[in-house]
mmCIF file of C-alpha atoms in Angstrom:
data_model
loop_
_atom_site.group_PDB
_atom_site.id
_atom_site.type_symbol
_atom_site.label_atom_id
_atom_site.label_comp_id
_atom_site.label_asym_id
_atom_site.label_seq_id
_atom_site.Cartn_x
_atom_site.Cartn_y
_atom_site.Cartn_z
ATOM 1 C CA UNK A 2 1.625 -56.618 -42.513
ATOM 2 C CA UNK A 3 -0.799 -53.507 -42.798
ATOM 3 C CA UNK A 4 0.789 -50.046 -43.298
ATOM 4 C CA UNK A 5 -0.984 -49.306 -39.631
ATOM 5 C CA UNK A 6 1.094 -52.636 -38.591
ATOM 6 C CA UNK A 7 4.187 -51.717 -40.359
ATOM 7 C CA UNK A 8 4.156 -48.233 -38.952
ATOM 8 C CA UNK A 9 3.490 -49.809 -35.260
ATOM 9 C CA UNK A 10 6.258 -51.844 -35.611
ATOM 10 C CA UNK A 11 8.652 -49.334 -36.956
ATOM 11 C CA UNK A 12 8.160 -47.455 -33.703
ATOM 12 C CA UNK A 13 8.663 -50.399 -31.852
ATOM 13 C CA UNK A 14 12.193 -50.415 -33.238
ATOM 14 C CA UNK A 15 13.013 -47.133 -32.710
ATOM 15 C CA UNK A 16 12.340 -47.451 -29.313
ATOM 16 C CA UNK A 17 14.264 -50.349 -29.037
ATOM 17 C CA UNK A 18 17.398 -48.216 -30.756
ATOM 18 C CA UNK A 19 16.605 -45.433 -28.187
ATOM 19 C CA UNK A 20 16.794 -47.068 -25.347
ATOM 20 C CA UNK A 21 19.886 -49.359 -26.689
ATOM 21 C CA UNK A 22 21.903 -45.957 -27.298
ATOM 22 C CA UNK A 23 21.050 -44.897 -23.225
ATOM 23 C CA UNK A 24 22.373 -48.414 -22.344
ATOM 24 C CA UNK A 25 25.641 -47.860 -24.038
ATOM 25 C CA UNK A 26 25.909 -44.336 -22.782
ATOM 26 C CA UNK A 27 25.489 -45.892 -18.986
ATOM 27 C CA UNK A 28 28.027 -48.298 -19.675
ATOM 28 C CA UNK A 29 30.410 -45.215 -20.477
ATOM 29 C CA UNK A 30 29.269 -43.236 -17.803
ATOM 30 C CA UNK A 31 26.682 -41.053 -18.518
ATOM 31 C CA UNK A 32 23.387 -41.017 -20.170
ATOM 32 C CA UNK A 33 21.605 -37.917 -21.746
ATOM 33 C CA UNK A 34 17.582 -37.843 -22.906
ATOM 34 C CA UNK A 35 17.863 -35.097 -25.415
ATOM 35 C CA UNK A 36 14.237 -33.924 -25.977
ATOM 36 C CA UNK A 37 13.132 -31.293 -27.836
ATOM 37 C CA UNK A 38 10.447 -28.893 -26.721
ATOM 38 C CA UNK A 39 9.037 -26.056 -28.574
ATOM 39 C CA UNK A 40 8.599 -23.676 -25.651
ATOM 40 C CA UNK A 41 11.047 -23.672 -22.541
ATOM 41 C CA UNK A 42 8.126 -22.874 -19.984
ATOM 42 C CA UNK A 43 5.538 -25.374 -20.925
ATOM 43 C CA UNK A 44 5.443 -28.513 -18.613
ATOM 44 C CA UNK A 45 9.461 -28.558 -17.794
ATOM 45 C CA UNK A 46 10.745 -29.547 -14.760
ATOM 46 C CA UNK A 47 12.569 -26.730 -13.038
ATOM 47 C CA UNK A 48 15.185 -29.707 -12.448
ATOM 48 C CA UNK A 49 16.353 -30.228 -15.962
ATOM 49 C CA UNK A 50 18.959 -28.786 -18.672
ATOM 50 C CA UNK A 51 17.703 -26.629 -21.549
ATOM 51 C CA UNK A 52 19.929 -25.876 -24.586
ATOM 52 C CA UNK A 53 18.741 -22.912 -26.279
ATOM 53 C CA UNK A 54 18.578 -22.665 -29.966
ATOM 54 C CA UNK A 55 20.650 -19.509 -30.894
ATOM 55 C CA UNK A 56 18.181 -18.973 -33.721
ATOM 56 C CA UNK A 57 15.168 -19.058 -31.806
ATOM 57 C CA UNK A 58 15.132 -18.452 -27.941
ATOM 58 C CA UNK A 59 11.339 -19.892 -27.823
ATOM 59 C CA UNK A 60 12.709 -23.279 -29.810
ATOM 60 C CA UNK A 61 14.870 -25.615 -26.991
ATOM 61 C CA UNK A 62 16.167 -28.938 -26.405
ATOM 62 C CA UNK A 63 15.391 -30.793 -23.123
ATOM 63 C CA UNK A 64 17.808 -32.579 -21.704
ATOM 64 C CA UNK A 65 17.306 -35.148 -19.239
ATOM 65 C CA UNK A 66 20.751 -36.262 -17.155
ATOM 66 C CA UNK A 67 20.292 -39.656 -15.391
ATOM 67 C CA UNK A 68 23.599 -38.538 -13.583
ATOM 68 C CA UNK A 69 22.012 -35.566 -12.244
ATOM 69 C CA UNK A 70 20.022 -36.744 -8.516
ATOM 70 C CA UNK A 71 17.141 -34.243 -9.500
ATOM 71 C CA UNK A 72 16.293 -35.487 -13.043
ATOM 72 C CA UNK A 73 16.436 -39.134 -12.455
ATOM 73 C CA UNK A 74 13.192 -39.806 -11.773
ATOM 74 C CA UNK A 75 11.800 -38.030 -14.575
ATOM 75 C CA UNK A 76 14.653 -39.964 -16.795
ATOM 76 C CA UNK A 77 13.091 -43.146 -14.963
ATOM 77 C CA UNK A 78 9.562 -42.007 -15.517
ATOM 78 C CA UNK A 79 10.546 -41.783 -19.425
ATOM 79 C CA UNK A 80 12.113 -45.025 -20.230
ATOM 80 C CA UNK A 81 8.979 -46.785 -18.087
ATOM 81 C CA UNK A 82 6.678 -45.057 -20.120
ATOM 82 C CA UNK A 83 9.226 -46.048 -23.352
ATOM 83 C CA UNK A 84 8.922 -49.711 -22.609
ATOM 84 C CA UNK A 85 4.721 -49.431 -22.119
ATOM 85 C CA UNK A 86 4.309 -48.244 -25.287
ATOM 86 C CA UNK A 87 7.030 -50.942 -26.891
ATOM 87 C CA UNK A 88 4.849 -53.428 -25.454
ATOM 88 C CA UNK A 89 1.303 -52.040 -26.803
ATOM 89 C CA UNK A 90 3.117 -51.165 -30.461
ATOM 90 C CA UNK A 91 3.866 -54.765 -30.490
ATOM 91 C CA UNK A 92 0.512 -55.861 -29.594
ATOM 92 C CA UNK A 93 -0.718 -53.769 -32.267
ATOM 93 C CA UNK A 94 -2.387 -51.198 -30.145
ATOM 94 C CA UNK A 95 -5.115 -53.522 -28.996
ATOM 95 C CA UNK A 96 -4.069 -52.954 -26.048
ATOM 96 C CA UNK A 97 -4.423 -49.283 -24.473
ATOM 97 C CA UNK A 98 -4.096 -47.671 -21.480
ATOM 98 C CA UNK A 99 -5.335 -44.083 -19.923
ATOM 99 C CA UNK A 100 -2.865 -41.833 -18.244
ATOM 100 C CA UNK A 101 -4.204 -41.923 -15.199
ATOM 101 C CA UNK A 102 -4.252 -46.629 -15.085
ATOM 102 C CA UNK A 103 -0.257 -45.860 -15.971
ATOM 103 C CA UNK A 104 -0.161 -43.525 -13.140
ATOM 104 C CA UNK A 105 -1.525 -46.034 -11.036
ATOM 105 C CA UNK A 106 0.407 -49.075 -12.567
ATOM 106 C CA UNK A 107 3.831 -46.967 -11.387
ATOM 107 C CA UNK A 108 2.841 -45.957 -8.076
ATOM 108 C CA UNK A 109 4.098 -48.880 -6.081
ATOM 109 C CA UNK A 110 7.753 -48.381 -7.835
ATOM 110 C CA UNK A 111 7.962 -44.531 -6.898
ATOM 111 C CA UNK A 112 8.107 -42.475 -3.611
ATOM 112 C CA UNK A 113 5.341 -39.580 -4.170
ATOM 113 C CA UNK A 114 4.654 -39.957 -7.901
ATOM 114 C CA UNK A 115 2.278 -37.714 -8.631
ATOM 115 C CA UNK A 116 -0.244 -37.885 -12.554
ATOM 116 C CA UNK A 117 1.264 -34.560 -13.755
ATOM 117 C CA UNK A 118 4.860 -36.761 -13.874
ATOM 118 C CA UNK A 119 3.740 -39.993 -15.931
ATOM 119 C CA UNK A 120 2.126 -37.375 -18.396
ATOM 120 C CA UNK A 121 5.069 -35.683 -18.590
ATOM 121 C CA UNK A 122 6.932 -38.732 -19.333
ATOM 122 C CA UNK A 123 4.445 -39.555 -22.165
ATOM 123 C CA UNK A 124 4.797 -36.265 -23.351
ATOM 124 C CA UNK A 125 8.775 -36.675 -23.173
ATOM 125 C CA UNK A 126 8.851 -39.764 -25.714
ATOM 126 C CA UNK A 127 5.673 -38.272 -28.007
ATOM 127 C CA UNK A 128 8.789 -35.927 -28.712
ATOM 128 C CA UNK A 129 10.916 -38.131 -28.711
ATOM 129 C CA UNK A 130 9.120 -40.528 -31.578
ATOM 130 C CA UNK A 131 7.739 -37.148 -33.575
ATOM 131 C CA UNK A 132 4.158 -38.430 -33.029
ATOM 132 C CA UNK A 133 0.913 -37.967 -31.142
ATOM 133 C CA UNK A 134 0.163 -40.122 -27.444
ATOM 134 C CA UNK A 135 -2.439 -42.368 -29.108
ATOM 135 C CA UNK A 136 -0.040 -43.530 -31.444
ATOM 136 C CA UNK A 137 1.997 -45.428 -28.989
ATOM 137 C CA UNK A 138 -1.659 -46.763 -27.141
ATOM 138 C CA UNK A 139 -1.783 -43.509 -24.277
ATOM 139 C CA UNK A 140 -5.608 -42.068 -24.216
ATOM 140 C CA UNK A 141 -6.418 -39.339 -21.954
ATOM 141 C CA UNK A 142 -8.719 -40.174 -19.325
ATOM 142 C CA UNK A 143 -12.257 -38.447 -20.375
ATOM 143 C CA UNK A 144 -13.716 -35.871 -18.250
ATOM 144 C CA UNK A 145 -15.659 -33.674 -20.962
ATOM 145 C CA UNK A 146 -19.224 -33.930 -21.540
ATOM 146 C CA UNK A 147 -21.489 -33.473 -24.798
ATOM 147 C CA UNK A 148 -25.139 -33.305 -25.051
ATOM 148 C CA UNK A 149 -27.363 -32.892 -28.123
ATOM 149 C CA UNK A 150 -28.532 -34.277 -30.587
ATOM 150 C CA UNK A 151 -25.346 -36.193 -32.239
ATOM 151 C CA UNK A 152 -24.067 -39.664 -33.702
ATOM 152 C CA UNK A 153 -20.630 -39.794 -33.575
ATOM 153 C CA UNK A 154 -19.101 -42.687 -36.363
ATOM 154 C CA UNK A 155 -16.251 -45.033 -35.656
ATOM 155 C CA UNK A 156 -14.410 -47.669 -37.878
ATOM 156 C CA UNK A 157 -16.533 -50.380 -35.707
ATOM 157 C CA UNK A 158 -18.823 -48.652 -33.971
ATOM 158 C CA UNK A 159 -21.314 -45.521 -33.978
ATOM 159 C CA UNK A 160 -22.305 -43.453 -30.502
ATOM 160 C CA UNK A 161 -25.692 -42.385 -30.299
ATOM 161 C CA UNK A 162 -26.369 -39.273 -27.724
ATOM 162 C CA UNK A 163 -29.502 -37.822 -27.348
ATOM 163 C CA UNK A 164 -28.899 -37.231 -23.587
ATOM 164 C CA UNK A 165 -30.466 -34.933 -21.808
ATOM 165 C CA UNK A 166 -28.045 -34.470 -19.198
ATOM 166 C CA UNK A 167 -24.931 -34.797 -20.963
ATOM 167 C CA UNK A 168 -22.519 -37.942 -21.841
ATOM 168 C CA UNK A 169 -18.818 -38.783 -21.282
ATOM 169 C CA UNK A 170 -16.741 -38.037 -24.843
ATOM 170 C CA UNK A 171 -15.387 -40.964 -25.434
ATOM 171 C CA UNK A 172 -11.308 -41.644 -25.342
ATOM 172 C CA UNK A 173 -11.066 -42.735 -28.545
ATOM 173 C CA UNK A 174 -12.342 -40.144 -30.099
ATOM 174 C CA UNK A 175 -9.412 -39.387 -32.274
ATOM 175 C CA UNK A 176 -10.331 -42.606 -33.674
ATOM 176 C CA UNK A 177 -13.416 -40.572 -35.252
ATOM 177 C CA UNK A 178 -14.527 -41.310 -38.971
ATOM 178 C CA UNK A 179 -17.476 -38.785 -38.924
ATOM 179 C CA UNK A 180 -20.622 -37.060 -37.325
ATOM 180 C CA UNK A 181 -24.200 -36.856 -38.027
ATOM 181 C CA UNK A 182 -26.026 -34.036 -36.535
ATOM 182 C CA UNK A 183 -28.525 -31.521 -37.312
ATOM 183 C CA UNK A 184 -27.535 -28.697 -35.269
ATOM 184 C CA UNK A 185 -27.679 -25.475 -36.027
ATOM 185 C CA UNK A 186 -24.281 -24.743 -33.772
ATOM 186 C CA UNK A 187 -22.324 -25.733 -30.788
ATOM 187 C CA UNK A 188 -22.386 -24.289 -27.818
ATOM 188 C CA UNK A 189 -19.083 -25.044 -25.682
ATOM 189 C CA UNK A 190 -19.326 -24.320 -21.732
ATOM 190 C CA UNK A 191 -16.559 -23.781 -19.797
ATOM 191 C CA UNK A 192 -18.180 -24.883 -16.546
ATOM 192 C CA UNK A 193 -20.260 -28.203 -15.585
ATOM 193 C CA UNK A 194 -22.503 -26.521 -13.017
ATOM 194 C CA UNK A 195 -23.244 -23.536 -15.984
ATOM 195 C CA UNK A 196 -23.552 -26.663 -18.484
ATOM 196 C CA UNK A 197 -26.570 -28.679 -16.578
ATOM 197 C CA UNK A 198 -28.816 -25.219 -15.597
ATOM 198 C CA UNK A 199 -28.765 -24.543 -19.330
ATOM 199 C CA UNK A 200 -29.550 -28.129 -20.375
ATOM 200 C CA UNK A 201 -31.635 -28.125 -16.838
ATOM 201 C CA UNK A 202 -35.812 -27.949 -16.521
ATOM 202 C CA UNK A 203 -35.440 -24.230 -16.378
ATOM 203 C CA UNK A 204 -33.618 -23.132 -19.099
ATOM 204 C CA UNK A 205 -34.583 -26.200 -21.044
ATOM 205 C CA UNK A 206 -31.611 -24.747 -24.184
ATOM 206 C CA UNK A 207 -31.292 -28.269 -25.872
ATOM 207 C CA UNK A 208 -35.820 -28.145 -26.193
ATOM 208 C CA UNK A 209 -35.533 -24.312 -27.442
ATOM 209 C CA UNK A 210 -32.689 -24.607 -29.526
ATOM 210 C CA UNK A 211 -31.528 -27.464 -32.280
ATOM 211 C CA UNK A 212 -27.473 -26.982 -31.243
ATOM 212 C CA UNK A 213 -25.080 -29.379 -29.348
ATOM 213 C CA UNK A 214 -23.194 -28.393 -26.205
ATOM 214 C CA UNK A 215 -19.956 -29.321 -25.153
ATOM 215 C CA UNK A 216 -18.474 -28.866 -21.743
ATOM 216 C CA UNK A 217 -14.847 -29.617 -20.519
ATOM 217 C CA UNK A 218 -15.510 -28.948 -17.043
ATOM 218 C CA UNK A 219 -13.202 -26.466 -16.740
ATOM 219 C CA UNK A 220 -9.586 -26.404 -18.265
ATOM 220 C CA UNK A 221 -10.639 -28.965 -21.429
ATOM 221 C CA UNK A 222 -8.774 -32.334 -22.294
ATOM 222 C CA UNK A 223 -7.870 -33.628 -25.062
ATOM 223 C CA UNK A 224 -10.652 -35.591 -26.512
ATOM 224 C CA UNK A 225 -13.277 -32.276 -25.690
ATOM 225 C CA UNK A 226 -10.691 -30.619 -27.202
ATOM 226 C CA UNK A 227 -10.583 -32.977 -30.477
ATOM 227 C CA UNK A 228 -14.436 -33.019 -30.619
ATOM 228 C CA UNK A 229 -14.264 -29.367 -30.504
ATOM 229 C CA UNK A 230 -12.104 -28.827 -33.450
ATOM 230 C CA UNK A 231 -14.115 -31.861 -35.698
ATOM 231 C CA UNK A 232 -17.227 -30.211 -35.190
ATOM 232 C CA UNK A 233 -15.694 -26.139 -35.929
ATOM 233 C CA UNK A 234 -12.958 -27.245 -38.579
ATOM 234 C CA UNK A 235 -13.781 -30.256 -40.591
ATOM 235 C CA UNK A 236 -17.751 -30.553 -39.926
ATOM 236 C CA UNK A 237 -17.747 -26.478 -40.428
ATOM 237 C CA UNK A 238 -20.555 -25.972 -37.417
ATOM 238 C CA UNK A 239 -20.668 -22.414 -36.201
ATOM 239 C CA UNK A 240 -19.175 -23.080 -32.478
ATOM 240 C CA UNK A 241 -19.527 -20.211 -29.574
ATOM 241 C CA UNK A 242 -17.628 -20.803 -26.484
ATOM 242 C CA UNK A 243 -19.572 -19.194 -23.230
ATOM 243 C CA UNK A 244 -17.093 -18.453 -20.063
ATOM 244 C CA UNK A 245 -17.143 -16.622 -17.172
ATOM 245 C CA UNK A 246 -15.463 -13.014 -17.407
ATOM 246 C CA UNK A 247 -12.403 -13.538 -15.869
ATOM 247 C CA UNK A 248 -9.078 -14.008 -17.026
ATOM 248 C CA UNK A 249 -9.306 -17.986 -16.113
ATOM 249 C CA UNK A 250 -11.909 -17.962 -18.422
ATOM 250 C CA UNK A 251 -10.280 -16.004 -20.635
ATOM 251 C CA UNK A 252 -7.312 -18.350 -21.042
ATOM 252 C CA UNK A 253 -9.803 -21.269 -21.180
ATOM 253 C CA UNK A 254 -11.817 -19.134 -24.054
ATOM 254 C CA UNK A 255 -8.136 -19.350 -26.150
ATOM 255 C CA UNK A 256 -7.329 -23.192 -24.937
ATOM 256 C CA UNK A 257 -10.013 -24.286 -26.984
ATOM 257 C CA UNK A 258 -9.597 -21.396 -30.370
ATOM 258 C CA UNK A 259 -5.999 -21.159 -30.145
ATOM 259 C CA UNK A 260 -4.465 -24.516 -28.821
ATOM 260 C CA UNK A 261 -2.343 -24.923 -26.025
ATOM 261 C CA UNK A 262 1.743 -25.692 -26.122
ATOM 262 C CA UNK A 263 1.624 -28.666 -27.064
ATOM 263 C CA UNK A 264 -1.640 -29.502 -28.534
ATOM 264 C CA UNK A 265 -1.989 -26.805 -31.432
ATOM 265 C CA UNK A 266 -3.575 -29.361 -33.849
ATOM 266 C CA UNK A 267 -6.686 -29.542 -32.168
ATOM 267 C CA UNK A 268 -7.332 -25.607 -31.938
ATOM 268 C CA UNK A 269 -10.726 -24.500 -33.205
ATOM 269 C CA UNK A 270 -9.996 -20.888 -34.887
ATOM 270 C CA UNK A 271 -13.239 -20.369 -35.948
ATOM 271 C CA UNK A 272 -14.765 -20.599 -32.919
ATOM 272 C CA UNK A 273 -16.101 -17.416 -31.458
ATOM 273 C CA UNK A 274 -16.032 -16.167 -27.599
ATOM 274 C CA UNK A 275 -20.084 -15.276 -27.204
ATOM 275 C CA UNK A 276 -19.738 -14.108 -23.684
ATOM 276 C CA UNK A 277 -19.654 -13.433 -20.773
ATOM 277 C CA UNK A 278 -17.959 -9.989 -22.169
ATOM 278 C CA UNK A 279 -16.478 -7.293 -19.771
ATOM 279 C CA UNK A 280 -18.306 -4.223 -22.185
ATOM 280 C CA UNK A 281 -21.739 -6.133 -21.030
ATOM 281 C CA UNK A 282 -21.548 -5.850 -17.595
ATOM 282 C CA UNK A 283 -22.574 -1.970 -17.374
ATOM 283 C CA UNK A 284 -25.565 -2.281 -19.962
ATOM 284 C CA UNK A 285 -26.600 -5.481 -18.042
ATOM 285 C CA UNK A 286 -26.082 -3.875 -14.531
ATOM 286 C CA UNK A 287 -23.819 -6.517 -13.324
ATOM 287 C CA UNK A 288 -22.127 -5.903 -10.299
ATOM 288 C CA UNK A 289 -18.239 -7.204 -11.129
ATOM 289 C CA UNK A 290 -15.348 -8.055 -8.337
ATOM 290 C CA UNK A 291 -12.077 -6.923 -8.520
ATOM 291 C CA UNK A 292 -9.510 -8.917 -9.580
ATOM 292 C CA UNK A 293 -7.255 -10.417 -7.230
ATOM 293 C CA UNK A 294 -3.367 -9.804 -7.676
ATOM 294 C CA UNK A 295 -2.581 -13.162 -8.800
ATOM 295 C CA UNK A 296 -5.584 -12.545 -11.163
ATOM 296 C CA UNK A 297 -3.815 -9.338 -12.653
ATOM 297 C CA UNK A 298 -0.559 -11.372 -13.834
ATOM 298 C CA UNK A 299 -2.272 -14.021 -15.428
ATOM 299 C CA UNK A 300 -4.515 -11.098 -17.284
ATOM 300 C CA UNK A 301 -1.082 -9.204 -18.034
ATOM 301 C CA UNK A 302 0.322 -12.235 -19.426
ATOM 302 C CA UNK A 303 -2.417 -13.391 -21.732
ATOM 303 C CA UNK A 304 -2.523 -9.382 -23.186
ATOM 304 C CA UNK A 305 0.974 -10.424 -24.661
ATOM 305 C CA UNK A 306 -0.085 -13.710 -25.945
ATOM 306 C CA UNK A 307 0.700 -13.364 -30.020
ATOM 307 C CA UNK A 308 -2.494 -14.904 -31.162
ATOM 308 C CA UNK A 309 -4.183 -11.853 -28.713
ATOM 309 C CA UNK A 310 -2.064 -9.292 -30.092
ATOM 310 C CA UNK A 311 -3.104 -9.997 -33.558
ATOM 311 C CA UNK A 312 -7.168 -9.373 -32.339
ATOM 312 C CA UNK A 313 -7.861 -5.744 -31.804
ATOM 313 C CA UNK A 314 -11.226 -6.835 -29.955
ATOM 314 C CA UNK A 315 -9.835 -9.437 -27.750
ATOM 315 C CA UNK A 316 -7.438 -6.466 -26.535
ATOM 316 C CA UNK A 317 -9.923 -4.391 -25.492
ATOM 317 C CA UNK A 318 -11.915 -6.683 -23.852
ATOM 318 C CA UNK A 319 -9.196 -7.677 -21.435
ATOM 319 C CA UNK A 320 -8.235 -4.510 -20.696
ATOM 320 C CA UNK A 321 -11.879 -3.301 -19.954
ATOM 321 C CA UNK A 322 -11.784 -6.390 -17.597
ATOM 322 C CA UNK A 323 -9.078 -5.197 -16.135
ATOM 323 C CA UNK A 324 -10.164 -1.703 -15.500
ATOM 324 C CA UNK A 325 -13.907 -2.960 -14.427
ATOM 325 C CA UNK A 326 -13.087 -6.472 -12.734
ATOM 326 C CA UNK A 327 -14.806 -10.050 -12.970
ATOM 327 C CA UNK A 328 -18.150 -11.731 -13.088
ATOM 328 C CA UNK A 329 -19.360 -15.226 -13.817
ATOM 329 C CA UNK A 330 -21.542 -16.679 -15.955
ATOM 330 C CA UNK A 331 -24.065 -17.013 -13.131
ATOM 331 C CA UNK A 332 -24.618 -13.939 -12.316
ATOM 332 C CA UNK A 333 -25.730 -13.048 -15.678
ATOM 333 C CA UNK A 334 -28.070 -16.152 -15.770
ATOM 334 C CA UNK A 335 -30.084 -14.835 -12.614
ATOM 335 C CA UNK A 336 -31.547 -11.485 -14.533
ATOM 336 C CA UNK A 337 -34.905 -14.062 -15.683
ATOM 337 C CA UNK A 338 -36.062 -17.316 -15.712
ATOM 338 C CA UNK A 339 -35.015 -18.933 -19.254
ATOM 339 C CA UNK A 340 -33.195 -15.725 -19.841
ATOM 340 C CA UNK A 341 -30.329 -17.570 -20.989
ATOM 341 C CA UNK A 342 -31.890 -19.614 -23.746
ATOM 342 C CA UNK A 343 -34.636 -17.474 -24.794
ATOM 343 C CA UNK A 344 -32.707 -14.336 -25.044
ATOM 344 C CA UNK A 345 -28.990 -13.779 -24.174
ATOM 345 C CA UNK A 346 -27.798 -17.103 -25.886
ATOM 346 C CA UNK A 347 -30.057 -16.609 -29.524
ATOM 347 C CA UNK A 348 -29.893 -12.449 -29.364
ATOM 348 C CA UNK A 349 -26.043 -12.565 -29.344
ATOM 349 C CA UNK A 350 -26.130 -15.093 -32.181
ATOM 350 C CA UNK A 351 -28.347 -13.396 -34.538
ATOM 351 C CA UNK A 352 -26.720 -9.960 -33.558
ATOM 352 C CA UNK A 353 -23.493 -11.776 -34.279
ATOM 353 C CA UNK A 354 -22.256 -9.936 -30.834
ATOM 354 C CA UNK A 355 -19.432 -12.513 -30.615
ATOM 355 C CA UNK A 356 -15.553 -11.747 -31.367
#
């Protein structure tokens, strides 16, 4: 057996052990998942236990009670998604399966089950085992687009894109041995409509400009996310993530250069925010909306994010957003025709007006 084999079938046991413990414990009774979490408010259920580390009230344990009426089905969820990835570990992973087939695969068994649950539950026993989803056969269903001129490498397989109008990034792409590109950067959008006018007959940026662009269609998943960080971290591209000016894109802006919860390994710290800045709506004569109330607490809470406290820039940006209001990425695109690839996108580059 392999060390790839051994290690899949190591898990296999553990699981096995895991879920041999809860049987004994329902024998006697009662039957705790003991989880830990490293931040109480990220993905919890409202439902369940939390015992606080006295050390460290941002480090907790989640505890699961199949006793309790309001965690059981999130205790269910959890050992169903314990004995799926038993049975692809011992298959040796040749077998895999999206969150969203598992979702689907569960539905007839549950009253109301909703996607955000099953990845929950995968998220419950990642913690439990002390490794990542793919490692116990769970991809992430692709929704993030690339577009460039790019070859990504696998153990048995290369990817050729040279689409014009943008291609799926593939599931597997943890599985990635390496890239071959040319490109002078990357260019990640947060928005599919902004992504196609700039790759579009008008603006034509992929013709004008030898870089690679990168769109998670909003709120990025995991394998735009990976791509992200391979191309910034390890292939050492100079990345510029374009969002609208509002605090959504804001928070979107430090998904991909600071991580989220639970998915810090894939964060691409050198990537830089190139725009859509609050200090350019003046010079640029942008007319900006105020910011709705709900709009206001999600700025006021990313203004006390740590990695944001550290940045003396990204401070004053979001509070000259919040003095002046929002804008998106559109309305800066309208001022000319190619005025986004001939002269906002390069300009800012060779200016280095990015933070």
């Amino acid at each position: 057996m392999d060390e790839v084999g051994s290690r899949n079938f190591t898990r296999a046991i553990e699981i096995e052990e895991i879920c041999f413990q809860l049987m004994e414990q329902i024998i006697n009774g009662r039957a705790i998942l003991k989880i830990n979490s490293e931040d109480s408010s990220s993905s919890i259920q409202e439902t369940d236990e939390f015992l606080f580390d006295s050390n460290d009230s941002k480090k907790c344990q989640k505890s699961i009670n199949f006793k309790r009426k309001t965690s059981r089905g999130n205790f269910t969820l959890t050992i169903n998604a314990l004995q799926r990835a038993h049975q692809m570990l011992l298959g040796g992973l040749k077998e895999k399966i999206n969150i969203r087939s598992f979702f689907y695969e569960l539905k007839p068994y549950y009253v109301e089950l909703k996607v955000e649950k099953v990845n929950n539950a995968v998220e419950n026993i990642r913690k439990l085992l002390n490794c990542n989803r793919w490692d116990l056969g769970f991809t992430a269903t692709s929704k993030g687009l690339v577009a460039g001129d790019i070859t990504l490498k696998f153990q048995d397989k290369s990817i050729v894109y040279k689409s014009s109008q943008g291609d799926l990034i593939p599931q597997e792409i943890n599985e990635l041995c390496s890239i071959e590109t040319n490109a002078k950067y990357i260019l990640v959008v947060e928005k599919d409509t902004v992504f196609q006018k700039l790759i579009g007959n008008r603006e034509k940026l992929l013709v004008r400009e030898n870089c690679i662009m990168i769109t998670g269609k909003g709120e990025p998943d995991i394998p735009t996310r990976i791509l992200v960080n391979y191309l910034s971290e390890i292939e050492n591209i100079p990345t510029f993530i374009l969002v609208d000016n509002n605090p959504h894109g804001f928070e979107i802006m430090c998904t991909y250069r600071f991580g989220s919860k639970n998915h810090k390994q894939w964060a691409a710290p050198s990537a830089r925010w190139l725009g859509i800045h609050p200090i350019e709506m003046k010079p640029l004569q942008i007319k900006t909306t105020t910011l709705k109330e709900i709009e206001k607490s999600k700025l006021n809470s990313l203004m006390i994010r740590n990695d944001i406290q550290l940045s003396k820039e990204l401070k004053k940006q979001l509070k000259k957003m919040k003095k002046i209001g929002k804008a998106d990425v559109e309305s800066v695109m309208k001022l000319g025709t190619n005025y986004f690839s001939t002269s906002y996108i390069p300009v800012k580059i060779k200016l280095k007006e990015f933070y």
